[in-house]
């Protein structure tokens, strides 16, 4: 059994669904610890209802007593830490939750895991893993012609979000170096795909376009991100968990550097094809240039050769196949979008699960 934190969010949700896909008897069980912040949505996990291999626990990674109890009761062979505050713009408006969860929460989680791991019998101790899911944003911003980030690139975080993630990465590193905790860290580029909360660029553009709203492009729209389909990120994490070298970090990326404006035009073109506007106008006519994000990083790019060389991982999706699947997923799930936008998924949790879910 494994313990996943943040498994009701975008990437954690996809990871848990993928992990438990296939024949029930073949899958290793998951304890899913998630605080259910605004970004946590149990509707993402609706297909797992009644699945005895999925145990959902509403709680905070910073709740040391709860984490200690879960570790003692379930004895997972690994902890995979997705839980975080993840949205850069929110961190600019207020960083408190980012400091609390991403730094203090990770610290408390590490301490609870260390206490548990230290007391394990030798065979379980040597098999145990703590995998920390992090971001390329810790490396800062790249000049247009600079080589992509390798794992040895210095940390130069520029936003409160990336600074808090960088701090958590340092803590994870230190718990390995000082205490010997068997850790692995992944630093991934921008994900996209199903279940992506529509505050982030791609899902926001899809839902705004369909609602006839402006498509807000920050600044000149020429900031570059390196896009990876979320299922490929999940497969990379599984590979690192299986075969990653202890204490190492692995960069994960899709070799898909694209300026934001190109992304927005691609989404618009797919919608023109799959759900044309009733007035025949292109969705791109809804593009609206807005004030830039303060401190906006200009370019991220991941050099993912280490994970390919050492672990044989490569992304399965091209950007063209992944973005088409993504747009189609949003077209096929108008109720999910409506529930997220109205906030009614929070009541849905009560209705669907009656009593609040907890251990
Ligand atoms: P998300 O915001 O969609 O989900 C985060 C989840 O964590 C939510 O379910 C939330 O309820 C939960 N959570 C928040 N605080 C918690 C706490 N204190 N205790 C327990 N649960 C808590 O985020 P995401 O986009 O799925 O990102 C997951 C992880 O991957 C994060 O660590 C993020 O930094 C990292 N990452 C994200 C991307 C990306 O493009 N989205 C890329 C690279 C790395
Ligand atoms: O690089 C990995 C990171 O990718 C993750 O660590 C973060 O958790 C994740 O949120 C994401 O961060 P970004 O800031 O790159 O993602 P976002 O979708 O917020 O923005 C992508 C780009 O699009 C960025 O350059 C800002 C721009 N943007 C975003 C929004 C929401 C716009 O131009 N308009 C918008 O409305």
Short mmCIF file of C-alpha atoms and ligand atoms in Angstrom, two decimals:
data_model
loop_
_atom_site.label_atom_id
_atom_site.label_comp_id
_atom_site.label_asym_id
_atom_site.label_seq_id
_atom_site.Cartn_x
_atom_site.Cartn_y
_atom_site.Cartn_z
CA UNK A 1 0.00 0.00 0.00
CA UNK A 2 1.07 3.54 -0.69
CA UNK A 3 0.14 6.85 0.97
CA UNK A 4 -0.61 9.65 -1.48
CA UNK A 5 -1.05 13.22 -0.26
CA UNK A 6 -3.04 15.74 -2.30
CA UNK A 7 -4.73 12.96 -4.25
CA UNK A 8 -7.98 14.89 -4.75
CA UNK A 9 -6.26 17.58 -6.81
CA UNK A 10 -5.33 17.68 -10.47
CA UNK A 11 -2.14 15.62 -10.69
CA UNK A 12 -2.67 13.62 -7.51
CA UNK A 13 -6.19 12.73 -8.68
CA UNK A 14 -4.92 11.54 -12.06
CA UNK A 15 -2.15 9.60 -10.30
CA UNK A 16 -4.56 7.77 -7.97
CA UNK A 17 -6.98 6.98 -10.81
CA UNK A 18 -4.15 5.59 -12.95
CA UNK A 19 -2.66 3.64 -10.05
CA UNK A 20 -5.97 1.92 -9.33
CA UNK A 21 -6.96 1.39 -12.97
CA UNK A 22 -7.20 -2.17 -14.21
CA UNK A 23 -8.20 -5.30 -12.34
CA UNK A 24 -8.93 -4.48 -8.66
CA UNK A 25 -7.03 -7.50 -7.38
CA UNK A 26 -3.89 -6.41 -9.24
CA UNK A 27 -3.73 -2.92 -7.78
CA UNK A 28 -1.83 -1.93 -4.68
CA UNK A 29 -4.06 0.00 -2.25
CA UNK A 30 -3.88 3.76 -1.80
CA UNK A 31 -4.48 5.85 1.28
CA UNK A 32 -5.30 9.28 -0.03
CA UNK A 33 -4.72 12.12 2.45
CA UNK A 34 -6.09 15.43 1.23
CA UNK A 35 -7.20 18.55 3.07
CA UNK A 36 -9.81 19.33 0.40
CA UNK A 37 -8.87 22.96 -0.09
CA UNK A 38 -10.64 24.80 -2.92
CA UNK A 39 -8.41 22.76 -5.30
CA UNK A 40 -9.32 19.38 -3.84
CA UNK A 41 -12.37 17.82 -5.42
CA UNK A 42 -13.69 14.41 -4.46
CA UNK A 43 -15.76 14.40 -7.63
CA UNK A 44 -12.42 13.69 -9.33
CA UNK A 45 -12.40 10.34 -7.51
CA UNK A 46 -16.08 9.47 -7.95
CA UNK A 47 -15.27 6.40 -10.03
CA UNK A 48 -13.43 4.94 -7.02
CA UNK A 49 -16.46 4.99 -4.76
CA UNK A 50 -16.84 1.56 -3.19
CA UNK A 51 -13.35 0.51 -4.28
CA UNK A 52 -11.84 -1.16 -1.20
CA UNK A 53 -8.34 -0.32 -2.46
CA UNK A 54 -8.93 3.40 -2.08
CA UNK A 55 -9.11 4.87 1.43
CA UNK A 56 -9.79 8.59 1.45
CA UNK A 57 -8.87 10.62 4.52
CA UNK A 58 -9.63 14.31 4.78
CA UNK A 59 -6.75 15.93 6.62
CA UNK A 60 -3.68 18.13 6.57
CA UNK A 61 -0.12 16.97 5.86
CA UNK A 62 0.82 19.33 8.71
CA UNK A 63 -1.28 17.33 11.21
CA UNK A 64 1.57 15.28 12.68
CA UNK A 65 -0.65 13.13 14.88
CA UNK A 66 -2.94 12.20 12.00
CA UNK A 67 -0.04 11.35 9.68
CA UNK A 68 1.65 9.29 12.42
CA UNK A 69 -1.58 7.37 12.98
CA UNK A 70 -2.07 6.69 9.26
CA UNK A 71 1.50 5.46 8.90
CA UNK A 72 1.21 3.19 11.95
CA UNK A 73 -2.18 1.77 10.93
CA UNK A 74 -1.57 1.23 7.23
CA UNK A 75 2.22 0.75 7.06
CA UNK A 76 2.57 2.08 3.48
CA UNK A 77 5.74 1.15 1.62
CA UNK A 78 5.91 4.65 0.15
CA UNK A 79 4.63 8.19 0.64
CA UNK A 80 4.10 10.31 -2.47
CA UNK A 81 3.70 13.97 -1.64
CA UNK A 82 1.56 15.93 -4.11
CA UNK A 83 -0.14 18.11 -1.47
CA UNK A 84 0.61 21.78 -2.03
CA UNK A 85 -0.80 25.17 -2.75
CA UNK A 86 -0.07 25.26 -6.47
CA UNK A 87 -1.27 28.46 -8.13
CA UNK A 88 1.29 31.23 -8.71
CA UNK A 89 -1.29 34.05 -8.96
CA UNK A 90 -2.83 33.07 -5.62
CA UNK A 91 0.62 33.10 -4.02
CA UNK A 92 1.06 36.70 -5.21
CA UNK A 93 -2.24 37.74 -3.64
CA UNK A 94 -1.44 35.99 -0.36
CA UNK A 95 1.42 33.66 0.49
CA UNK A 96 0.40 32.45 3.96
CA UNK A 97 -1.20 29.18 2.86
CA UNK A 98 1.81 28.49 0.62
CA UNK A 99 4.20 28.88 3.53
CA UNK A 100 2.01 26.79 5.81
CA UNK A 101 1.39 23.87 3.47
CA UNK A 102 4.39 23.84 1.17
CA UNK A 103 7.03 24.55 3.81
CA UNK A 104 5.65 23.87 7.30
CA UNK A 105 3.42 21.06 6.05
CA UNK A 106 6.26 19.35 4.20
CA UNK A 107 8.49 19.70 7.27
CA UNK A 108 5.89 18.10 9.53
CA UNK A 109 5.22 15.35 7.00
CA UNK A 110 8.95 14.62 6.76
CA UNK A 111 9.26 14.45 10.53
CA UNK A 112 6.28 12.11 10.90
CA UNK A 113 7.61 9.90 8.12
CA UNK A 114 11.10 9.90 9.61
CA UNK A 115 9.82 8.81 13.04
CA UNK A 116 7.86 6.00 11.40
CA UNK A 117 10.66 4.92 9.06
CA UNK A 118 13.29 4.90 11.83
CA UNK A 119 11.31 2.31 13.78
CA UNK A 120 10.64 -0.03 10.84
CA UNK A 121 12.22 -3.49 10.68
CA UNK A 122 15.27 -3.62 8.41
CA UNK A 123 13.56 -5.10 5.32
CA UNK A 124 10.66 -2.60 5.37
CA UNK A 125 13.09 0.22 6.15
CA UNK A 126 15.26 -0.45 3.14
CA UNK A 127 12.25 -0.79 0.81
CA UNK A 128 10.59 2.43 2.02
CA UNK A 129 10.46 5.55 -0.20
CA UNK A 130 9.39 9.19 0.24
CA UNK A 131 8.75 10.76 -3.16
CA UNK A 132 8.35 14.53 -3.27
CA UNK A 133 6.59 16.01 -6.29
CA UNK A 134 8.02 19.38 -7.22
CA UNK A 135 8.24 21.85 -10.05
CA UNK A 136 10.61 23.33 -12.63
CA UNK A 137 9.75 26.77 -11.23
CA UNK A 138 12.32 26.32 -8.45
CA UNK A 139 15.06 26.90 -11.08
CA UNK A 140 13.82 30.38 -11.98
CA UNK A 141 13.48 31.88 -15.44
CA UNK A 142 15.56 31.13 -18.56
CA UNK A 143 16.88 33.55 -21.18
CA UNK A 144 15.53 32.82 -24.70
CA UNK A 145 18.61 30.89 -25.86
CA UNK A 146 19.73 29.39 -22.56
CA UNK A 147 19.92 25.60 -22.33
CA UNK A 148 17.02 23.85 -20.61
CA UNK A 149 17.12 23.22 -16.83
CA UNK A 150 19.15 20.21 -15.78
CA UNK A 151 19.02 18.76 -12.26
CA UNK A 152 22.19 20.68 -11.36
CA UNK A 153 20.80 24.10 -12.29
CA UNK A 154 20.85 26.46 -9.29
CA UNK A 155 17.65 27.30 -7.48
CA UNK A 156 16.44 30.84 -8.32
CA UNK A 157 12.74 30.87 -7.42
CA UNK A 158 10.96 34.11 -8.25
CA UNK A 159 7.40 33.83 -6.95
CA UNK A 160 6.13 33.12 -3.44
CA UNK A 161 4.85 29.79 -4.81
CA UNK A 162 8.17 28.73 -6.33
CA UNK A 163 10.10 29.95 -3.27
CA UNK A 164 7.89 27.81 -1.05
CA UNK A 165 8.39 24.78 -3.32
CA UNK A 166 12.15 25.39 -3.39
CA UNK A 167 12.16 25.47 0.41
CA UNK A 168 10.30 22.16 0.50
CA UNK A 169 12.79 20.62 -1.95
CA UNK A 170 15.66 21.74 0.29
CA UNK A 171 13.98 20.20 3.33
CA UNK A 172 13.53 16.89 1.51
CA UNK A 173 17.17 16.95 0.44
CA UNK A 174 18.33 17.72 3.98
CA UNK A 175 16.24 14.93 5.52
CA UNK A 176 18.05 12.53 3.23
CA UNK A 177 21.51 13.97 3.72
CA UNK A 178 21.25 14.37 7.49
CA UNK A 179 18.81 11.67 8.56
CA UNK A 180 19.22 9.14 5.76
CA UNK A 181 15.52 9.26 4.85
CA UNK A 182 15.13 7.43 1.50
CA UNK A 183 13.82 10.31 -0.59
CA UNK A 184 13.28 10.94 -4.29
CA UNK A 185 12.32 14.29 -5.83
CA UNK A 186 10.78 15.03 -9.21
CA UNK A 187 10.82 18.52 -10.75
CA UNK A 188 8.24 18.68 -13.49
CA UNK A 189 7.20 21.23 -16.08
CA UNK A 190 3.65 22.53 -16.73
CA UNK A 191 1.03 19.78 -16.76
CA UNK A 192 -2.26 19.82 -18.63
CA UNK A 193 -5.08 17.32 -19.06
CA UNK A 194 -8.31 16.12 -17.41
CA UNK A 195 -9.29 17.44 -13.94
CA UNK A 196 -7.18 20.59 -14.29
CA UNK A 197 -8.71 23.33 -12.14
CA UNK A 198 -9.90 26.19 -14.39
CA UNK A 199 -7.77 28.85 -12.74
CA UNK A 200 -4.78 27.60 -14.76
CA UNK A 201 -4.10 28.72 -18.34
CA UNK A 202 -5.36 25.83 -20.50
CA UNK A 203 -8.58 24.91 -18.66
CA UNK A 204 -9.36 28.61 -18.08
CA UNK A 205 -9.11 29.27 -21.81
CA UNK A 206 -11.37 26.32 -22.64
CA UNK A 207 -14.10 27.18 -20.16
CA UNK A 208 -13.99 30.93 -20.85
CA UNK A 209 -14.11 30.35 -24.59
CA UNK A 210 -17.17 28.12 -24.28
CA UNK A 211 -18.84 30.64 -21.97
CA UNK A 212 -18.27 33.49 -24.45
CA UNK A 213 -15.95 35.26 -22.01
CA UNK A 214 -12.64 37.04 -22.73
CA UNK A 215 -9.50 34.91 -22.93
CA UNK A 216 -7.08 36.82 -20.68
CA UNK A 217 -3.49 36.71 -21.96
CA UNK A 218 -0.96 38.19 -19.53
CA UNK A 219 1.42 40.82 -20.97
CA UNK A 220 2.54 40.04 -24.53
CA UNK A 221 1.68 36.33 -24.27
CA UNK A 222 5.19 35.34 -25.32
CA UNK A 223 6.16 33.64 -22.05
CA UNK A 224 7.28 30.10 -22.72
CA UNK A 225 6.26 26.99 -20.79
CA UNK A 226 7.18 23.34 -21.41
CA UNK A 227 3.93 21.36 -21.49
CA UNK A 228 3.48 17.75 -20.39
CA UNK A 229 0.30 15.69 -20.50
CA UNK A 230 -0.61 14.82 -16.91
CA UNK A 231 -0.74 11.05 -17.49
CA UNK A 232 2.90 11.23 -18.63
CA UNK A 233 3.83 12.98 -15.40
CA UNK A 234 2.08 10.17 -13.50
CA UNK A 235 4.01 7.49 -15.41
CA UNK A 236 7.27 9.33 -14.69
CA UNK A 237 6.51 9.36 -10.97
CA UNK A 238 5.81 5.62 -11.05
CA UNK A 239 9.13 5.02 -12.81
CA UNK A 240 11.06 7.14 -10.30
CA UNK A 241 9.33 5.37 -7.41
CA UNK A 242 10.29 1.98 -8.86
CA UNK A 243 13.85 2.67 -9.93
CA UNK A 244 15.03 6.14 -8.87
CA UNK A 245 18.32 6.40 -7.01
CA UNK A 246 17.90 7.52 -3.40
CA UNK A 247 18.50 11.20 -2.75
CA UNK A 248 18.41 12.03 -6.46
CA UNK A 249 16.20 14.52 -8.23
CA UNK A 250 14.72 13.81 -11.66
CA UNK A 251 13.53 16.49 -14.06
CA UNK A 252 10.33 15.59 -15.92
CA UNK A 253 9.22 17.42 -19.04
CA UNK A 254 7.54 17.01 -22.37
CA UNK A 255 10.05 18.63 -24.75
CA UNK A 256 7.15 20.91 -25.68
CA UNK A 257 8.25 24.49 -25.26
CA UNK A 258 5.53 26.85 -26.44
CA UNK A 259 4.64 30.51 -25.95
CA UNK A 260 1.33 31.07 -24.16
CA UNK A 261 -0.21 32.79 -27.18
CA UNK A 262 0.39 29.70 -29.30
CA UNK A 263 -1.28 27.57 -26.63
CA UNK A 264 -4.32 29.85 -26.61
CA UNK A 265 -4.55 29.81 -30.41
CA UNK A 266 -4.29 26.01 -30.43
CA UNK A 267 -7.12 25.69 -27.92
CA UNK A 268 -9.22 28.13 -29.95
CA UNK A 269 -8.59 26.24 -33.19
CA UNK A 270 -9.58 22.92 -31.60
CA UNK A 271 -12.78 24.45 -30.26
CA UNK A 272 -13.51 25.95 -33.68
CA UNK A 273 -13.31 22.43 -35.05
CA UNK A 274 -15.04 20.48 -32.25
CA UNK A 275 -17.65 23.00 -30.99
CA UNK A 276 -17.85 25.94 -33.43
CA UNK A 277 -19.38 29.17 -32.16
CA UNK A 278 -23.00 29.58 -33.18
CA UNK A 279 -22.22 32.92 -34.87
CA UNK A 280 -19.45 31.33 -36.96
CA UNK A 281 -16.78 33.63 -35.51
CA UNK A 282 -13.45 32.11 -34.38
CA UNK A 283 -12.88 31.72 -30.64
CA UNK A 284 -9.59 33.61 -31.07
CA UNK A 285 -11.67 36.78 -31.40
CA UNK A 286 -12.23 36.48 -27.62
CA UNK A 287 -8.49 36.89 -26.85
CA UNK A 288 -7.90 39.86 -24.58
CA UNK A 289 -4.49 41.15 -23.48
CA UNK A 290 -4.46 41.98 -19.76
CA UNK A 291 -1.97 43.29 -17.19
CA UNK A 292 1.05 41.05 -16.78
CA UNK A 293 1.62 38.83 -13.73
CA UNK A 294 4.04 40.59 -11.31
CA UNK A 295 7.50 38.99 -11.53
CA UNK A 296 6.31 36.81 -14.40
CA UNK A 297 8.93 34.18 -15.33
CA UNK A 298 9.68 34.46 -19.04
CA UNK A 299 10.69 30.93 -19.91
CA UNK A 300 10.86 27.44 -18.44
CA UNK A 301 12.31 24.43 -20.25
CA UNK A 302 13.16 21.01 -18.87
CA UNK A 303 16.08 18.85 -19.90
CA UNK A 304 14.57 15.42 -19.24
CA UNK A 305 17.54 13.34 -20.40
CA UNK A 306 18.46 12.01 -16.96
CA UNK A 307 15.14 10.25 -16.35
CA UNK A 308 15.25 8.86 -19.88
CA UNK A 309 18.84 7.66 -19.56
CA UNK A 310 18.57 6.16 -16.08
CA UNK A 311 14.98 4.98 -15.98
CA UNK A 312 13.96 4.69 -19.62
CA UNK A 313 11.06 7.14 -19.21
CA UNK A 314 9.77 9.18 -22.14
CA UNK A 315 6.42 10.94 -22.58
CA UNK A 316 3.84 8.93 -24.53
CA UNK A 317 1.76 11.89 -25.75
CA UNK A 318 2.77 14.53 -28.22
CA UNK A 319 1.41 18.00 -27.50
CA UNK A 320 -0.96 17.64 -30.46
CA UNK A 321 -2.49 14.39 -29.18
CA UNK A 322 -2.58 15.52 -25.54
CA UNK A 323 -4.21 18.90 -26.13
CA UNK A 324 -6.87 17.34 -28.36
CA UNK A 325 -7.73 14.81 -25.65
CA UNK A 326 -7.81 17.60 -23.09
CA UNK A 327 -10.18 19.86 -25.02
CA UNK A 328 -12.41 16.87 -25.72
CA UNK A 329 -12.43 15.94 -22.02
CA UNK A 330 -13.72 19.41 -21.08
CA UNK A 331 -16.36 19.25 -23.81
CA UNK A 332 -17.46 15.86 -22.46
CA UNK A 333 -17.62 16.97 -18.82
CA UNK A 334 -19.77 20.13 -18.64
CA UNK A 335 -21.14 19.07 -15.23
CA UNK A 336 -17.65 18.82 -13.73
CA UNK A 337 -16.88 22.31 -15.04
CA UNK A 338 -20.18 23.74 -13.79
CA UNK A 339 -19.72 22.20 -10.34
CA UNK A 340 -16.18 23.51 -10.03
CA UNK A 341 -17.16 26.98 -11.19
CA UNK A 342 -20.12 27.26 -8.86
CA UNK A 343 -18.23 25.72 -5.98
CA UNK A 344 -21.04 23.20 -5.67
CA UNK A 345 -18.57 20.32 -5.76
CA UNK A 346 -18.04 21.11 -2.12
CA UNK A 347 -21.69 20.38 -1.35
CA UNK A 348 -21.47 17.43 -3.72
CA UNK A 349 -18.92 15.92 -1.35
CA UNK A 350 -21.47 16.01 1.46
CA UNK A 351 -24.23 14.58 -0.71
CA UNK A 352 -22.17 11.87 -2.27
CA UNK A 353 -20.37 10.75 0.85
CA UNK A 354 -23.05 11.75 3.42
CA UNK A 355 -20.83 12.24 6.45
CA UNK A 356 -17.54 14.07 5.81
CA UNK A 357 -14.98 11.46 4.94
CA UNK A 358 -12.28 10.97 7.49
CA UNK A 359 -10.19 8.24 8.98
P1 LIG B 1 -3.71 21.16 -7.13
O1 LIG B 1 -3.75 22.54 -6.55
O2 LIG B 1 -4.62 20.81 -8.24
O3 LIG B 1 -3.95 20.09 -5.97
C1 LIG B 1 -3.35 20.18 -4.71
C2 LIG B 1 -4.07 19.20 -3.79
O4 LIG B 1 -3.42 19.25 -2.51
C3 LIG B 1 -5.54 19.54 -3.56
O5 LIG B 1 -6.33 18.38 -3.64
C4 LIG B 1 -5.56 20.11 -2.15
O6 LIG B 1 -6.79 19.90 -1.47
C5 LIG B 1 -4.42 19.36 -1.50
N1 LIG B 1 -3.83 20.06 -0.36
C6 LIG B 1 -3.48 21.38 -0.30
N2 LIG B 1 -2.98 21.66 0.91
C7 LIG B 1 -2.99 20.50 1.62
C8 LIG B 1 -2.56 20.14 2.94
N3 LIG B 1 -2.05 21.05 3.77
N4 LIG B 1 -2.71 18.86 3.34
C9 LIG B 1 -3.26 17.94 2.50
N5 LIG B 1 -3.68 18.22 1.26
C10 LIG B 1 -3.54 19.49 0.83
O7 LIG B 1 -2.18 20.94 -7.53
P2 LIG B 1 -1.57 20.09 -8.74
O8 LIG B 1 -1.49 20.95 -9.93
O9 LIG B 1 -2.25 18.78 -8.80
O10 LIG B 1 -0.08 19.90 -8.19
C11 LIG B 1 0.27 18.78 -7.38
C12 LIG B 1 1.73 18.86 -7.04
O11 LIG B 1 2.50 18.87 -8.22
C13 LIG B 1 2.12 20.15 -6.29
O12 LIG B 1 3.08 19.82 -5.32
C14 LIG B 1 2.71 21.04 -7.37
O13 LIG B 1 3.66 21.93 -6.82
C15 LIG B 1 3.36 20.02 -8.25
N6 LIG B 1 3.50 20.38 -9.68
C16 LIG B 1 2.42 20.85 -10.38
C17 LIG B 1 2.56 21.13 -11.73
C18 LIG B 1 1.40 21.62 -12.57
O14 LIG B 1 1.60 21.97 -13.74
N7 LIG B 1 0.18 21.66 -12.06
C19 LIG B 1 3.80 20.94 -12.36
C20 LIG B 1 4.88 20.48 -11.60
C21 LIG B 1 4.70 20.19 -10.27
O1 LIG B 2 5.96 24.92 -14.35
C1 LIG B 2 5.23 24.14 -13.45
C2 LIG B 2 4.16 24.99 -12.81
O2 LIG B 2 3.16 25.19 -13.79
C3 LIG B 2 3.57 24.36 -11.55
O3 LIG B 2 4.56 24.25 -10.57
C4 LIG B 2 2.40 25.19 -11.03
O4 LIG B 2 1.80 24.53 -9.93
C5 LIG B 2 1.40 25.35 -12.14
O5 LIG B 2 0.32 26.17 -11.71
C6 LIG B 2 2.05 25.95 -13.38
O6 LIG B 2 2.47 27.32 -13.14
P1 LIG B 2 2.29 28.47 -14.25
O7 LIG B 2 2.28 29.77 -13.57
O8 LIG B 2 3.25 28.27 -15.36
O9 LIG B 2 0.82 28.05 -14.79
P2 LIG B 2 -0.47 28.93 -15.17
O10 LIG B 2 -1.42 28.01 -15.82
O11 LIG B 2 -0.95 29.74 -14.02
O12 LIG B 2 0.11 29.91 -16.26
C7 LIG B 2 0.72 29.43 -17.44
C8 LIG B 2 1.19 30.62 -18.23
O13 LIG B 2 0.04 31.31 -18.73
C9 LIG B 2 1.95 31.65 -17.41
O14 LIG B 2 2.97 32.22 -18.21
C10 LIG B 2 0.91 32.69 -17.06
C11 LIG B 2 -0.01 32.66 -18.27
N1 LIG B 2 -1.42 32.97 -17.99
C12 LIG B 2 -2.05 32.29 -17.00
C13 LIG B 2 -3.37 32.56 -16.72
C14 LIG B 2 -4.07 31.83 -15.59
C15 LIG B 2 -2.09 33.89 -18.79
O15 LIG B 2 -1.51 34.48 -19.72
N2 LIG B 2 -3.40 34.15 -18.51
C16 LIG B 2 -4.07 33.52 -17.49
O16 LIG B 2 -5.27 33.82 -17.27
#
